[in-house]
Coordinates of C-alpha atoms in Angstrom, one line a residue:
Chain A
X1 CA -23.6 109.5 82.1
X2 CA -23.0 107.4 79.1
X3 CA -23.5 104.1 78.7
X4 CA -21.6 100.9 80.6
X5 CA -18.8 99.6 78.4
X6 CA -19.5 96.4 76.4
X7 CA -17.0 94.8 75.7
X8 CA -13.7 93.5 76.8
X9 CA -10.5 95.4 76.5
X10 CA -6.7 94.3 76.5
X11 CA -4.2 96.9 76.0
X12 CA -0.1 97.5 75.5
X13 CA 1.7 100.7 76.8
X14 CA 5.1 101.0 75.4
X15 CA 6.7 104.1 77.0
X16 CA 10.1 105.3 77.5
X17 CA 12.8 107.1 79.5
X18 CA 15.4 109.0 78.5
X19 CA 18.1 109.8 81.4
X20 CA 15.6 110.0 83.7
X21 CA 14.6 107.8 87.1
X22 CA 10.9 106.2 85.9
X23 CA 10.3 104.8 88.8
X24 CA 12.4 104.8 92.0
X25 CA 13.0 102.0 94.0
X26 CA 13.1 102.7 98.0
X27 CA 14.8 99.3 98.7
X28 CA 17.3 100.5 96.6
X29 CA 18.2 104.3 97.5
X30 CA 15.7 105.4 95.0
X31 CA 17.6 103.8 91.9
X32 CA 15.5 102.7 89.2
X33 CA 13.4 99.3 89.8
X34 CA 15.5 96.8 87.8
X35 CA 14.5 92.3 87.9
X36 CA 18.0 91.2 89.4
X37 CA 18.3 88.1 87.5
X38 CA 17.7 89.4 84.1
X39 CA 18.9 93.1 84.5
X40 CA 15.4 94.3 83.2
X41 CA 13.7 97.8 84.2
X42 CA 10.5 97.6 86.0
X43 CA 8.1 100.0 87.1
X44 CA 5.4 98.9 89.0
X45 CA 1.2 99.4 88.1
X46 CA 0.7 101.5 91.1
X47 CA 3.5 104.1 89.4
X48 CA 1.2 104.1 86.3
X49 CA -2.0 104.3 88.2
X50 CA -0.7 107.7 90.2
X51 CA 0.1 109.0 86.3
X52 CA -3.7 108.1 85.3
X53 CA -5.3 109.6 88.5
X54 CA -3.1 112.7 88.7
X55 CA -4.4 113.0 84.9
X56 CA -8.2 113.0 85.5
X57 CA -7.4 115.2 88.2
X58 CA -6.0 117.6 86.8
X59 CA -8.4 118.1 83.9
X60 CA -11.3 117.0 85.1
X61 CA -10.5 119.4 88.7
X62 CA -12.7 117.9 91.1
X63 CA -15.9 117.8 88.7
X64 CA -18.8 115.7 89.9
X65 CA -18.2 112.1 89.1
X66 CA -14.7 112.0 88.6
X67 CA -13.1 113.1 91.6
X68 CA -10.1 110.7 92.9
X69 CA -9.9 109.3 96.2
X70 CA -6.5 108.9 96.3
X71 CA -4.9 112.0 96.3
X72 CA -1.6 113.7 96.9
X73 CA -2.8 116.5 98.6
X74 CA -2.5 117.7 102.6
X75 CA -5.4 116.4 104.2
X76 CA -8.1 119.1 105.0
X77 CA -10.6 117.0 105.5
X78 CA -9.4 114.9 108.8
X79 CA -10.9 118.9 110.5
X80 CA -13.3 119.0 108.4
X81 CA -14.6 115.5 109.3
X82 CA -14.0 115.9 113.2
X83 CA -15.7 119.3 113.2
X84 CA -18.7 118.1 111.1
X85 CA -19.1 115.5 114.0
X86 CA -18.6 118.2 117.0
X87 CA -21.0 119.9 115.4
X88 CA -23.5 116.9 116.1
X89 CA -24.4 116.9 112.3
X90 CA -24.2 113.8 112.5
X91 CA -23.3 111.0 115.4
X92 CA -20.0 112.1 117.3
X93 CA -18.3 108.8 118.1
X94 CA -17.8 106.4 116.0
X95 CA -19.6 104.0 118.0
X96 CA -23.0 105.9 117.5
X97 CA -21.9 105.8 113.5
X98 CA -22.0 102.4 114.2
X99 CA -25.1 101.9 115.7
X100 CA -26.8 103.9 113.4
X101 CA -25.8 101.8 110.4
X102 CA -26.6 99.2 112.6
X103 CA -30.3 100.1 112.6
X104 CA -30.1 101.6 108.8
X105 CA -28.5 97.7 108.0
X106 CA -31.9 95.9 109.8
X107 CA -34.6 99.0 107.9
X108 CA -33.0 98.6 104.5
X109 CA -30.6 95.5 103.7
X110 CA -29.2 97.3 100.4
X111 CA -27.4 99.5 102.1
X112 CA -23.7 98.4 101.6
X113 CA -24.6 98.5 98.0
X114 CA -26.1 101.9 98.2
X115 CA -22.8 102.9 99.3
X116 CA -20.3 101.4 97.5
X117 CA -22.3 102.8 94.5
X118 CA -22.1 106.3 95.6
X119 CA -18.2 105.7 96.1
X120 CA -18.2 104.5 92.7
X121 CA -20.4 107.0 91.3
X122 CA -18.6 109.9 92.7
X123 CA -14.7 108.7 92.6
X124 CA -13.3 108.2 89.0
X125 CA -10.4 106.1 90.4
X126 CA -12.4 103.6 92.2
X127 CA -15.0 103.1 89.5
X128 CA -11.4 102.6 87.5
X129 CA -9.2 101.0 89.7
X130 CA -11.6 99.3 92.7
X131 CA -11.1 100.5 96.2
X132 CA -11.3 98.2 100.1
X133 CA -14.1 99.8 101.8
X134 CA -14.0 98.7 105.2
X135 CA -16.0 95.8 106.5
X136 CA -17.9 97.6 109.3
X137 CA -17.9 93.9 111.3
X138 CA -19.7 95.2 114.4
X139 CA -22.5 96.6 111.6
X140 CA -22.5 93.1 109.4
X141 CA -22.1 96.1 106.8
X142 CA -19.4 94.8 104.0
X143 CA -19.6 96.8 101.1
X144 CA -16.1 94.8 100.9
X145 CA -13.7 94.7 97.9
X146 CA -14.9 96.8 94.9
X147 CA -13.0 95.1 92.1
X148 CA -12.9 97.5 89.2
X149 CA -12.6 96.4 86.0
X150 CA -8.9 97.9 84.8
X151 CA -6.3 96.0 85.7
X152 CA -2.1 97.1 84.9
X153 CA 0.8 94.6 85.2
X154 CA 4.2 95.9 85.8
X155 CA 6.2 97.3 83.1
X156 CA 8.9 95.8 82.1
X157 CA 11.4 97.0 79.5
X158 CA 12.4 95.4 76.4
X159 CA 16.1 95.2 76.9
X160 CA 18.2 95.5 80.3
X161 CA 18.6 98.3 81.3
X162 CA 21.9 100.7 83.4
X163 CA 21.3 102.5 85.9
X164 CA 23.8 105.5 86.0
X165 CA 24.6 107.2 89.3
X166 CA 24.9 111.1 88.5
X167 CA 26.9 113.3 91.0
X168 CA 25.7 117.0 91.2
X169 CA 26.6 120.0 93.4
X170 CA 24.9 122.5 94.7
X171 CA 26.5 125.9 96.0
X172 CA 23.6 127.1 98.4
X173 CA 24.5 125.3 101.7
X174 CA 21.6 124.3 103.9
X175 CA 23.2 124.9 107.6
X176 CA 25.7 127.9 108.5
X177 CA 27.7 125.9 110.2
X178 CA 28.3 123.5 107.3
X179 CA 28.6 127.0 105.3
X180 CA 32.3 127.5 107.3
X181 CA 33.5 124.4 106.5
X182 CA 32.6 124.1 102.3
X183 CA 31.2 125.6 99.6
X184 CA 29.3 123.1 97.7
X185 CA 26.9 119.9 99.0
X186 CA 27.6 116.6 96.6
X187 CA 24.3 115.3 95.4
X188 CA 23.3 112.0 93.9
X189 CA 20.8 111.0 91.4
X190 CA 20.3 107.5 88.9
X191 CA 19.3 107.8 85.8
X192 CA 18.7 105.1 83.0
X193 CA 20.1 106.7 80.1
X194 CA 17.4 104.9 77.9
X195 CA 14.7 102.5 78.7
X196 CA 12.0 101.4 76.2
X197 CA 8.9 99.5 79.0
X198 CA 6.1 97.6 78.0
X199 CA 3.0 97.8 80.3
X200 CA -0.1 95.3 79.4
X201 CA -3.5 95.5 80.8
X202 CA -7.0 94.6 81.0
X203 CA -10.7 95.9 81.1
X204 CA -13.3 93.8 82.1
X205 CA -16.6 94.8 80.3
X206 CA -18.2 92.3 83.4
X207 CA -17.1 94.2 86.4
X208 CA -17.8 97.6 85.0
X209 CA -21.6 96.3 84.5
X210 CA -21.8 94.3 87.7
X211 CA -19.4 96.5 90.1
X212 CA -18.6 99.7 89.3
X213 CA -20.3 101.3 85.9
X214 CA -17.5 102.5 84.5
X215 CA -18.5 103.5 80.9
X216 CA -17.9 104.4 77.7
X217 CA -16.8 107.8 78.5
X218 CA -14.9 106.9 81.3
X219 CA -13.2 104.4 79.0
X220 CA -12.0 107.5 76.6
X221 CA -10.9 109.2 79.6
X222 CA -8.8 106.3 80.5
X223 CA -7.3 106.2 76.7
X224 CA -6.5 109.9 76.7
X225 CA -5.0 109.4 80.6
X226 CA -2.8 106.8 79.5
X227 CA -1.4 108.3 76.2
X228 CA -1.1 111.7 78.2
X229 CA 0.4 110.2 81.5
X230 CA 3.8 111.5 81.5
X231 CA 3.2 114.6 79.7
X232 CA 2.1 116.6 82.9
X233 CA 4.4 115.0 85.1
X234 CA 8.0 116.5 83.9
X235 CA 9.9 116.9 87.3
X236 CA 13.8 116.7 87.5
X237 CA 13.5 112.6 88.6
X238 CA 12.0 111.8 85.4
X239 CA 14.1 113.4 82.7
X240 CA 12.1 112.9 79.7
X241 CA 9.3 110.3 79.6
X242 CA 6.8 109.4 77.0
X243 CA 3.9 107.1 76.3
X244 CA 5.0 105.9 72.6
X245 CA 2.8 103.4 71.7
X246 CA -0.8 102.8 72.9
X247 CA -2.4 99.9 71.3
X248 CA -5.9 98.7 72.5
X249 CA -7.7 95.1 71.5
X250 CA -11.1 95.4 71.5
X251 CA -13.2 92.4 71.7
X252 CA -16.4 91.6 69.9
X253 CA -18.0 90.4 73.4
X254 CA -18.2 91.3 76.5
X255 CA -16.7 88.1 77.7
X256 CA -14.0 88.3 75.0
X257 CA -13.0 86.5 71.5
X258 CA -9.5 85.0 72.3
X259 CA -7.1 84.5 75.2
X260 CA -5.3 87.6 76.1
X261 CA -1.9 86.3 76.1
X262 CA -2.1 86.1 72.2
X263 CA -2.9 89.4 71.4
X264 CA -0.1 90.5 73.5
X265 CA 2.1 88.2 71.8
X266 CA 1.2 89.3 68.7
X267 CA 2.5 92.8 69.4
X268 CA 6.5 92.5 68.6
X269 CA 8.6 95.2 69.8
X270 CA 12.8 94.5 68.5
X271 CA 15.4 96.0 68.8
X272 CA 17.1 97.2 65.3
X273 CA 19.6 95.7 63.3
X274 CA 22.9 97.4 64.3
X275 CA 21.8 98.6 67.6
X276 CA 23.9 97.3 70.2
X277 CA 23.4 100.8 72.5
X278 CA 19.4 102.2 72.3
X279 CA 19.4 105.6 73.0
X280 CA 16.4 106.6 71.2
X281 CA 12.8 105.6 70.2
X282 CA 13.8 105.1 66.6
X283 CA 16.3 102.1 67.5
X284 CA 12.8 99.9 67.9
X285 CA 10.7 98.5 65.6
X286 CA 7.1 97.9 66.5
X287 CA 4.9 95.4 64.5
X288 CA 1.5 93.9 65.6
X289 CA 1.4 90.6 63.6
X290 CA -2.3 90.7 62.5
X291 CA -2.4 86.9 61.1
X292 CA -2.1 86.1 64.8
X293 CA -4.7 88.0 66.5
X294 CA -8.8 87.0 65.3
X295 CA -10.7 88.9 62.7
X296 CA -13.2 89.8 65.4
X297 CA -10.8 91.7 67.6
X298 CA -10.7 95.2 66.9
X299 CA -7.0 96.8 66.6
X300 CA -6.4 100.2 67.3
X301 CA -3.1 102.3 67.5
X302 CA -4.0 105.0 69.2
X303 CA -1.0 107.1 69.6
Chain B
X1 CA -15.1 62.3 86.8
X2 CA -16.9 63.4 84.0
X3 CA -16.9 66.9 85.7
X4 CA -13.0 67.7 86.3
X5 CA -11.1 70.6 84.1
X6 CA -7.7 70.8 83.9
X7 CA -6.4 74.3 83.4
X8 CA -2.8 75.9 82.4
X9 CA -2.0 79.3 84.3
X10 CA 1.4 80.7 84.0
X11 CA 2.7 84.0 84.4
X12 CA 5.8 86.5 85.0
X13 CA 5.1 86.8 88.9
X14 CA 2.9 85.5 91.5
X15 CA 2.1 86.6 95.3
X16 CA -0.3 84.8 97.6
X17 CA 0.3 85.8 100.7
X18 CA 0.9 84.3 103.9
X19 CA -1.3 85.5 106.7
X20 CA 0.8 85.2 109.6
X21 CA 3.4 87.9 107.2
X22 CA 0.5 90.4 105.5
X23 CA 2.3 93.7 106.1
X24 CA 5.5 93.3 104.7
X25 CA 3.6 90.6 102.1
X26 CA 5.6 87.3 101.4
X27 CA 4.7 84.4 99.6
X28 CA 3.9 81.1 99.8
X29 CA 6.2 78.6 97.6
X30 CA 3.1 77.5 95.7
X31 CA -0.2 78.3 94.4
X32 CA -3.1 77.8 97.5
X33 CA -6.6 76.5 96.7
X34 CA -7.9 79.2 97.5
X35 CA -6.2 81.2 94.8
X36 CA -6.4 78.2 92.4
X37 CA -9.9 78.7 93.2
X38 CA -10.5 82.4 92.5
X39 CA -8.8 81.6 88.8
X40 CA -11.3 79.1 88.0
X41 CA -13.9 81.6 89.6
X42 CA -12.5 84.3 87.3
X43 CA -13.3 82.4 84.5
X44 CA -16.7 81.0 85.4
X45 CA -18.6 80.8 87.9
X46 CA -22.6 80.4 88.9
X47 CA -24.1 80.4 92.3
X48 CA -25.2 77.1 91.2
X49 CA -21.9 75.6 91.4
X50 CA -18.9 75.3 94.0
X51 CA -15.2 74.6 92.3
X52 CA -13.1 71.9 94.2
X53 CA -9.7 71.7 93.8
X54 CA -8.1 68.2 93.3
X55 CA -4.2 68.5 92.7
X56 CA -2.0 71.4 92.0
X57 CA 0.7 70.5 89.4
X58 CA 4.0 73.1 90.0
X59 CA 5.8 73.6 86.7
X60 CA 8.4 75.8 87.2
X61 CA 11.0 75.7 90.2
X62 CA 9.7 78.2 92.7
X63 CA 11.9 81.8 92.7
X64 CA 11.3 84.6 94.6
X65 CA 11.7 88.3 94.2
X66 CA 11.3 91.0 95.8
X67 CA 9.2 94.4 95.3
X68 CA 9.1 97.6 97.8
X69 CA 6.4 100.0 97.2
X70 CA 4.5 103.2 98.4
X71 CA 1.5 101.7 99.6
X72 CA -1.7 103.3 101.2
X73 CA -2.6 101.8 104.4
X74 CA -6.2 103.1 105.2
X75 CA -9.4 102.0 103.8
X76 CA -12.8 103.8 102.9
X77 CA -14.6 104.3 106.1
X78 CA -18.3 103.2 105.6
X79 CA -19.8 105.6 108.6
X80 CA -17.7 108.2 106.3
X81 CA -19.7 107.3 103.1
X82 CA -22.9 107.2 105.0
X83 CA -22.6 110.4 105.9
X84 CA -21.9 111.7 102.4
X85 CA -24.8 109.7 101.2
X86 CA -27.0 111.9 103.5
X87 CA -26.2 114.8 102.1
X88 CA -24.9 115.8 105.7
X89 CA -20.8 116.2 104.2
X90 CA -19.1 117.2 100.6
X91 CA -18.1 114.1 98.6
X92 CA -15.0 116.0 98.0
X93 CA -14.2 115.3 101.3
X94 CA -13.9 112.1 101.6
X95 CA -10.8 111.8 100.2
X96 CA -7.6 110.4 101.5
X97 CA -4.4 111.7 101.1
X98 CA -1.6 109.6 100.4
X99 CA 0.9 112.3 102.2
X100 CA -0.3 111.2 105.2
X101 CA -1.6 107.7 104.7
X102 CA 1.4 106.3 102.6
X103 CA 3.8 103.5 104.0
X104 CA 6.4 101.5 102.4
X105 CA 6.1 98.0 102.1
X106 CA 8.0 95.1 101.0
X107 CA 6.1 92.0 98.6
X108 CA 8.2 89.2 98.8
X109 CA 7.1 87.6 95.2
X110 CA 7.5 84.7 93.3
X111 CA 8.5 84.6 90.0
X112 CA 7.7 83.0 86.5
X113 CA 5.1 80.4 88.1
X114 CA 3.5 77.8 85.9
X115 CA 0.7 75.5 87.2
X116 CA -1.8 73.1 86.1
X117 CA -4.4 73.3 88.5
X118 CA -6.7 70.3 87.9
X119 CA -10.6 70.3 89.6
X120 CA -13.9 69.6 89.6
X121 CA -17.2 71.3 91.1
X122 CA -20.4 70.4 92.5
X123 CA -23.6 71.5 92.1
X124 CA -25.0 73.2 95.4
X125 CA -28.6 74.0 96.2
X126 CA -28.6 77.5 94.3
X127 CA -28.6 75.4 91.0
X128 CA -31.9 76.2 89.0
X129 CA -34.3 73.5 87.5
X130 CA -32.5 73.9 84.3
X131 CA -28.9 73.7 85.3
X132 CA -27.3 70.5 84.9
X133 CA -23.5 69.7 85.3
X134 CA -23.4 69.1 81.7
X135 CA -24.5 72.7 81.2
X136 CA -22.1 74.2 83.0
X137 CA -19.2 71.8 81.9
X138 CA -20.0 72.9 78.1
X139 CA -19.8 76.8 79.1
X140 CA -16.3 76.1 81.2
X141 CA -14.9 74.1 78.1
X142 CA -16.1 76.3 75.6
X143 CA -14.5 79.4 77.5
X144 CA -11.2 77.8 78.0
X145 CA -10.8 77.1 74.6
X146 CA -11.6 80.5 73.8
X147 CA -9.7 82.4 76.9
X148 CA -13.3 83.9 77.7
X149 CA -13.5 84.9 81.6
X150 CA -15.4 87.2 83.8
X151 CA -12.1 89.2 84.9
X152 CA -9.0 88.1 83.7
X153 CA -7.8 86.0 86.7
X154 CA -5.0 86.6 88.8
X155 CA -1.8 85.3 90.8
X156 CA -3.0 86.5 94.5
X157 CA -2.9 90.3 93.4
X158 CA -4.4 91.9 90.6
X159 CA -1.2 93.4 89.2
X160 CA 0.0 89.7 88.7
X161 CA -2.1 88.6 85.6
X162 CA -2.5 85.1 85.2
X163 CA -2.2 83.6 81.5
X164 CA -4.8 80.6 81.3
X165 CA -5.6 78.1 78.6
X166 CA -6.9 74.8 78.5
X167 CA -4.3 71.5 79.3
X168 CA -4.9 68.8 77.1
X169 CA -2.0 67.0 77.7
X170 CA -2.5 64.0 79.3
X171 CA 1.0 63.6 81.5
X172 CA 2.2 66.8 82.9
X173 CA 5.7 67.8 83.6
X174 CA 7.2 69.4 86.6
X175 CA 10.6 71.0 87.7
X176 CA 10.1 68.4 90.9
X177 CA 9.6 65.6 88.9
X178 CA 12.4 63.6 90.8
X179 CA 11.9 64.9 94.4
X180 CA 9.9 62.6 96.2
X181 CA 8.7 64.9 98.6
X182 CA 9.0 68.3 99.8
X183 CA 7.2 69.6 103.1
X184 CA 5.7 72.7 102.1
X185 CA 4.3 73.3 106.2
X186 CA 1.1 74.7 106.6
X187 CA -0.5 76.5 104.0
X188 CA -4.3 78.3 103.8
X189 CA -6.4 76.0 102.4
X190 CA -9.4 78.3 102.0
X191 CA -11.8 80.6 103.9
X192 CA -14.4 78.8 105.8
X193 CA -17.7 81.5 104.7
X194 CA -20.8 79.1 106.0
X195 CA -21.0 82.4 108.9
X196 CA -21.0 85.0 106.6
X197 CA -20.1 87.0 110.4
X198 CA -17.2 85.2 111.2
X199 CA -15.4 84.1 108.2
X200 CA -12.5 81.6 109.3
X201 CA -9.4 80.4 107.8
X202 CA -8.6 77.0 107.2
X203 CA -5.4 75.3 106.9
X204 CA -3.8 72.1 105.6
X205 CA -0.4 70.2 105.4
X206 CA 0.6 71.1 102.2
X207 CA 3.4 68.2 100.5
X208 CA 4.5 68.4 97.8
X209 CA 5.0 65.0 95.9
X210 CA 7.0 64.9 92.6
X211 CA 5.6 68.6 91.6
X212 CA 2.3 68.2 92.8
X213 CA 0.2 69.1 95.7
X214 CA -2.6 66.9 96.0
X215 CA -5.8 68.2 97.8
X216 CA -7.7 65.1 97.7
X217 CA -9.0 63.8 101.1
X218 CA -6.3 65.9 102.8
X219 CA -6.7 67.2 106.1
X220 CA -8.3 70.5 107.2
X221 CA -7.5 72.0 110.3
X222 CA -9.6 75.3 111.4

């Protein structure tokens, strides 16, 4: 394992979408997440946080350490668990679980910590991310909130955004008895025909040394997660997404050099002269304003 | 008060949710203490010291939004972990699967909040021989000025960032400036953790008076 990261992180993801759905919203039949008021796309951290997990998963495939707790996958292990117990490996009801904690609480008083640091040892995402271990009340055992130290804001794009509503058919029909009656089903899906988002986050250097230990090589991990997000995650809902612009502060200190608020603002993204309709990447400008942001903050464009 | 900060947060939304409506999450109008407190917190804190919260200044009118999302509704299971930790079950099985464990739920959300959240602590009986109020006071100041913080503090969920500088300013201006009063109801004041086994909530009547919610001598109800 390499070392606990140092210092403190702020970071802007610009990404974009090109007739595709970035994030559906289920209040709204699956149309793309768009702020009422000012017509703006969103998509919501928990969207990006699937992209980064499904990432490490898929290169990292289960290795020790950096497994993810959250997964998409049919649960196995619900048998697995309730045959381990039949089994009397261990206590059968929960109850005894209970008790024994109980007892293992009064012999050794470290014990919520001694788990929460093998969750956080073993699970990339919560060492990332955090996780709510439950507070086993009956047991005084709280290993409580894990608070890791990346945190994601929603995305929100530069410009308001459409949302188009796109008819398809489809010949196969699913029921015979529909099959008498027609020959093709009607189909709907939204698309945003072009959507430049802005995502902002942060990475406390404090809570990875206190909480979790995520470290330096867990931070590179994250880096090449977030530039590679949407690059194994083509489906027929997304149309074509990518991470454009990755741009990470890196303070001097572990508590940090400057309010985060001004690094972000110093990051300009605007729309080109003669643009009224962006369809493309190149319709933006991006420019980081470095008279605005302290010499001891590190700049780095990493896409 | 030689101790008392005043402190600027602002930020695109906010959620700090009301108890009695956690599932589908909604919102209170304003900023609680408690939350007020766990920005201060984020910033600086020392067992050594306890933040109280004196007045709670509401810039901007309050808006809501609203926010659905796939949500997972289970949490790690310590007995689970224990097990693991014994060598007696695969790590890789302790995972959950959102197929089965996802829900949709709503946030009800506010949006573009600004407050001034104005407070003061108090030493407690943690404090070391060489902490002294001016001590901490200098380290608070200093990281204010500086946006330093332990986390970056947040607006009652940690996907709501909370922007936070220093206010200098000496009057403050509010969107309720002209309304004498507005009855907020009850609101949490904060959690009540002197039994670390049976942490209780503790309410207040929260009123707003021209923009601001003052939390001086008001009265607790458990």
């Amino acid at each position: 394992m390499s070392e606990v990261i140092k210092n403190r992180y702020e970071f802007v993801v610009l990404f974009d979408v090109e007739n595709g759905n970035p994030n559906g919203d289920p209040d709204a039949g699956n149309m793309p997440r768009i702020d009422p008021e000012s017509g703006l796309g969103l998509v919501t951290d928990v969207c990006l946080k699937r992209k980064i997990r499904n990432y490490v998963e898929t290169v990292k495939e289960d290795a020790e350490g950096f497994q993810i707790y959250i997964k998409e996958d049919v649960p196995l292990n619900r048998s697995d668990r309730e045959a381990c117990r039949s089994l009397g490996i261990e206590e059968t009801e929960d109850k005894k679980v209970t008790e024994a904690l109980k007892k293992l609480k009064k012999s050794d008083p470290d014990t919520d910590l001694k788990l929460k640091d093998y969750m956080c040892g073993n699970f990339y995402d919560i060492r990332t991310f955090g996780a709510v271990m439950t507070t086993f009340v009956k047991a005084s055992l709280n290993c409580g909130q894990v608070r890791g130290p990346v945190q994601i804001g929603f995305a929100r794009s530069i410009d308001p955004v459409i949302s188009q509503e796109v008819t398809i058919t489809r010949v196969a029909i699913t029921t015979e008895k529909d099959a008498e009656n027609k020959s093709t089903e009607m189909g709907r899906k939204s698309i945003v025909p072009y959507g430049l988002y802005r995502a902002e986050g942060y990475v406390s250097a404090n809570l990875a040394r206190k909480v979790t230990g995520f470290s330096e090589e867990d931070l590179e991990l994250l880096w090449e997660a977030i530039i590679n997000m949407f690059e194994n995650d083509h489906s027929a809902a997304r149309g074509k997404m990518a991470v454009r612009e990755l741009i990470v502060f890196k303070h001097s200190k572990e508590l940090g050099d400057c309010p985060a608020y001004k690094l972000f603002d110093a990051v300009e993204v605007k729309r080109n002269e003669g643009v009224e309709y962006p369809r493309k990447y190149q319709d933006y400008t991006v420019e980081i304003h470095e008279e605005k942001i302290p010499d001891s903050v590190e700049v780095k464009r990493m896409v | 008060m030689g101790v008392g900060v005043k402190v600027r947060v602002w930020g695109n939304y906010a959620l700090f949710s009301r108890p009695e409506m956690k599932v589908e999450r909604c919102s209170y109008d304003v900023m609680t203490p408690s939350a007020a407190r766990g920005i201060l917190e984020a910033v600086y804190w020392h067992p050594g010291m306890r933040w109280v919260i004196d007045k709670i200044h509401v810039v901007n009118p309050v808006r809501f939004t609203s926010v659905r999302r796939n949500e997972v509704k289970s949490k790690i299971l310590a007995g689970n972990v224990l097990q693991a930790y014994n060598g007696k079950k695969d790590p890789r099985s302790l995972y959950i699967s959102t197929k089965a464990e996802i829900v949709q739920r709503a946030s009800l959300l506010l949006r573009d909040v600004e407050y001034v959240i104005e407070a003061h602590f108090e030493m407690t009986e943690e404090a070391n021989e060489t902490d002294n109020p001016g001590k901490f006071k200098d380290i608070i100041m200093r990281r204010l000025r500086r946006g330093e913080c332990f986390h970056m503090p947040y607006f009652g969920c940690r996907e709501f960032p909370a922007n936070f500088c220093l206010c200098e300013e000496g009057e403050i201006r509010t969107a309720y400036d002209d309304v004498e009063e507005k009855d907020l109801g009850f609101m949490l004041f904060d959690m009540d953790y002197s039994d670390r086994n049976n942490i209780q909530p503790m309410f207040f009547r929260a009123v707003m008076k021209r923009g601001v919610l003052d939390l001086r001598d008001c009265e607790v109800i458990r």
